[in-house]
């Protein structure tokens, strides 16, 4: 619907299956990272931070979704809205251990 209204990118986060990104040329699914949830406060902010920073780093959509999901997952592993956010080294380590990108069948 939103693509038909002119949006170039739609991102849907926080579903049971993970995060999805949709453009006019395709759709991608990033499964959730398995983490022990301590507090969900800050998950959305972490997700947005990951998505925006990946976009600013010039990553493609699947990599942007992967970073966003990883940062959001880290955010829920501790109390508060920012204590669980990873630095670049921690983020790289998490992304190296988890390979969850897959393209959806259109």
Short mmCIF file of C-alpha atoms in Angstrom, two decimals:
data_model
loop_
_atom_site.label_atom_id
_atom_site.label_comp_id
_atom_site.label_asym_id
_atom_site.label_seq_id
_atom_site.Cartn_x
_atom_site.Cartn_y
_atom_site.Cartn_z
CA UNK A 1 0.00 0.00 0.00
CA UNK A 2 2.68 2.52 1.02
CA UNK A 3 4.87 1.67 -1.96
CA UNK A 4 1.86 2.47 -4.16
CA UNK A 5 1.62 5.83 -2.40
CA UNK A 6 5.22 6.67 -3.32
CA UNK A 7 7.35 5.35 -0.47
CA UNK A 8 10.66 3.88 -1.66
CA UNK A 9 11.22 1.67 1.40
CA UNK A 10 8.97 0.03 3.96
CA UNK A 11 10.47 -1.63 7.05
CA UNK A 12 8.33 -3.69 9.41
CA UNK A 13 10.00 -4.64 12.69
CA UNK A 14 9.14 -6.74 15.65
CA UNK A 15 7.10 -9.53 14.11
CA UNK A 16 7.29 -13.15 15.20
CA UNK A 17 9.25 -13.98 12.03
CA UNK A 18 11.64 -11.03 12.27
CA UNK A 19 12.07 -7.79 10.38
CA UNK A 20 11.12 -7.29 6.77
CA UNK A 21 12.12 -4.65 4.25
CA UNK A 22 10.20 -3.96 1.07
CA UNK A 23 11.03 -1.95 -2.05
CA UNK A 24 9.59 -1.94 -5.53
CA UNK A 25 12.28 -4.43 -6.57
CA UNK A 26 12.00 -6.99 -3.79
CA UNK A 27 11.42 -7.99 -0.20
CA UNK A 28 13.85 -9.28 2.41
CA UNK A 29 13.40 -10.98 5.76
CA UNK A 30 15.87 -10.72 8.63
CA UNK A 31 15.06 -13.28 11.33
CA UNK A 32 15.24 -12.17 14.94
CA UNK A 33 18.53 -12.67 16.77
CA UNK A 34 18.10 -15.15 19.63
CA UNK A 35 18.85 -13.28 22.86
CA UNK A 36 17.72 -13.44 26.47
CA UNK A 37 15.32 -10.52 26.89
CA UNK A 38 15.80 -8.51 30.09
CA UNK A 39 13.92 -5.30 29.23
CA UNK A 40 12.26 -4.28 25.96
CA UNK A 41 12.66 -0.56 26.63
CA UNK A 42 14.99 0.84 23.97
CA UNK A 43 14.50 -1.93 21.42
CA UNK A 44 12.86 0.39 18.90
CA UNK A 45 15.46 3.11 19.38
CA UNK A 46 18.24 0.54 18.98
CA UNK A 47 16.60 -0.84 15.86
CA UNK A 48 16.26 2.63 14.33
CA UNK A 49 19.87 3.46 15.23
CA UNK A 50 21.10 0.30 13.54
CA UNK A 51 19.00 0.89 10.43
CA UNK A 52 20.00 4.54 10.02
CA UNK A 53 23.69 3.99 10.76
CA UNK A 54 23.84 1.10 8.27
CA UNK A 55 22.17 3.25 5.62
CA UNK A 56 24.63 6.09 6.31
CA UNK A 57 27.48 3.57 5.97
CA UNK A 58 26.19 2.76 2.47
CA UNK A 59 25.10 -0.82 3.18
CA UNK A 60 22.50 -2.55 1.04
CA UNK A 61 19.02 -3.23 2.41
CA UNK A 62 19.65 -6.79 3.66
CA UNK A 63 22.74 -5.60 5.57
CA UNK A 64 20.80 -2.61 6.95
CA UNK A 65 18.07 -4.93 8.22
CA UNK A 66 20.66 -7.26 9.73
CA UNK A 67 22.40 -4.44 11.62
CA UNK A 68 19.09 -3.00 12.79
CA UNK A 69 17.94 -6.37 14.12
CA UNK A 70 21.30 -6.93 15.83
CA UNK A 71 21.33 -3.54 17.58
CA UNK A 72 17.69 -3.95 18.61
CA UNK A 73 18.49 -7.40 19.99
CA UNK A 74 21.43 -6.05 21.98
CA UNK A 75 19.23 -3.30 23.42
CA UNK A 76 16.91 -5.79 25.11
CA UNK A 77 19.68 -7.70 26.88
CA UNK A 78 19.97 -5.22 29.76
CA UNK A 79 17.79 -2.85 31.76
CA UNK A 80 17.18 0.66 30.50
CA UNK A 81 16.98 2.22 27.12
CA UNK A 82 20.67 2.41 26.18
CA UNK A 83 22.79 0.22 28.45
CA UNK A 84 22.69 -2.77 26.08
CA UNK A 85 23.58 -0.85 22.92
CA UNK A 86 26.75 -2.28 21.36
CA UNK A 87 29.84 -0.39 20.26
CA UNK A 88 31.23 -1.12 16.78
CA UNK A 89 33.48 -3.93 18.05
CA UNK A 90 30.65 -5.68 19.90
CA UNK A 91 28.34 -5.26 16.92
CA UNK A 92 30.92 -6.73 14.52
CA UNK A 93 31.40 -9.72 16.82
CA UNK A 94 27.65 -10.37 16.94
CA UNK A 95 27.25 -10.04 13.19
CA UNK A 96 30.14 -12.44 12.59
CA UNK A 97 28.51 -15.13 14.72
CA UNK A 98 25.02 -14.78 13.25
CA UNK A 99 24.28 -15.09 9.54
CA UNK A 100 20.53 -14.70 9.10
CA UNK A 101 19.95 -12.83 5.84
CA UNK A 102 17.61 -14.44 3.35
CA UNK A 103 15.60 -13.10 0.50
CA UNK A 104 11.85 -13.68 0.55
CA UNK A 105 10.23 -15.36 -2.38
CA UNK A 106 8.07 -12.75 -4.08
#
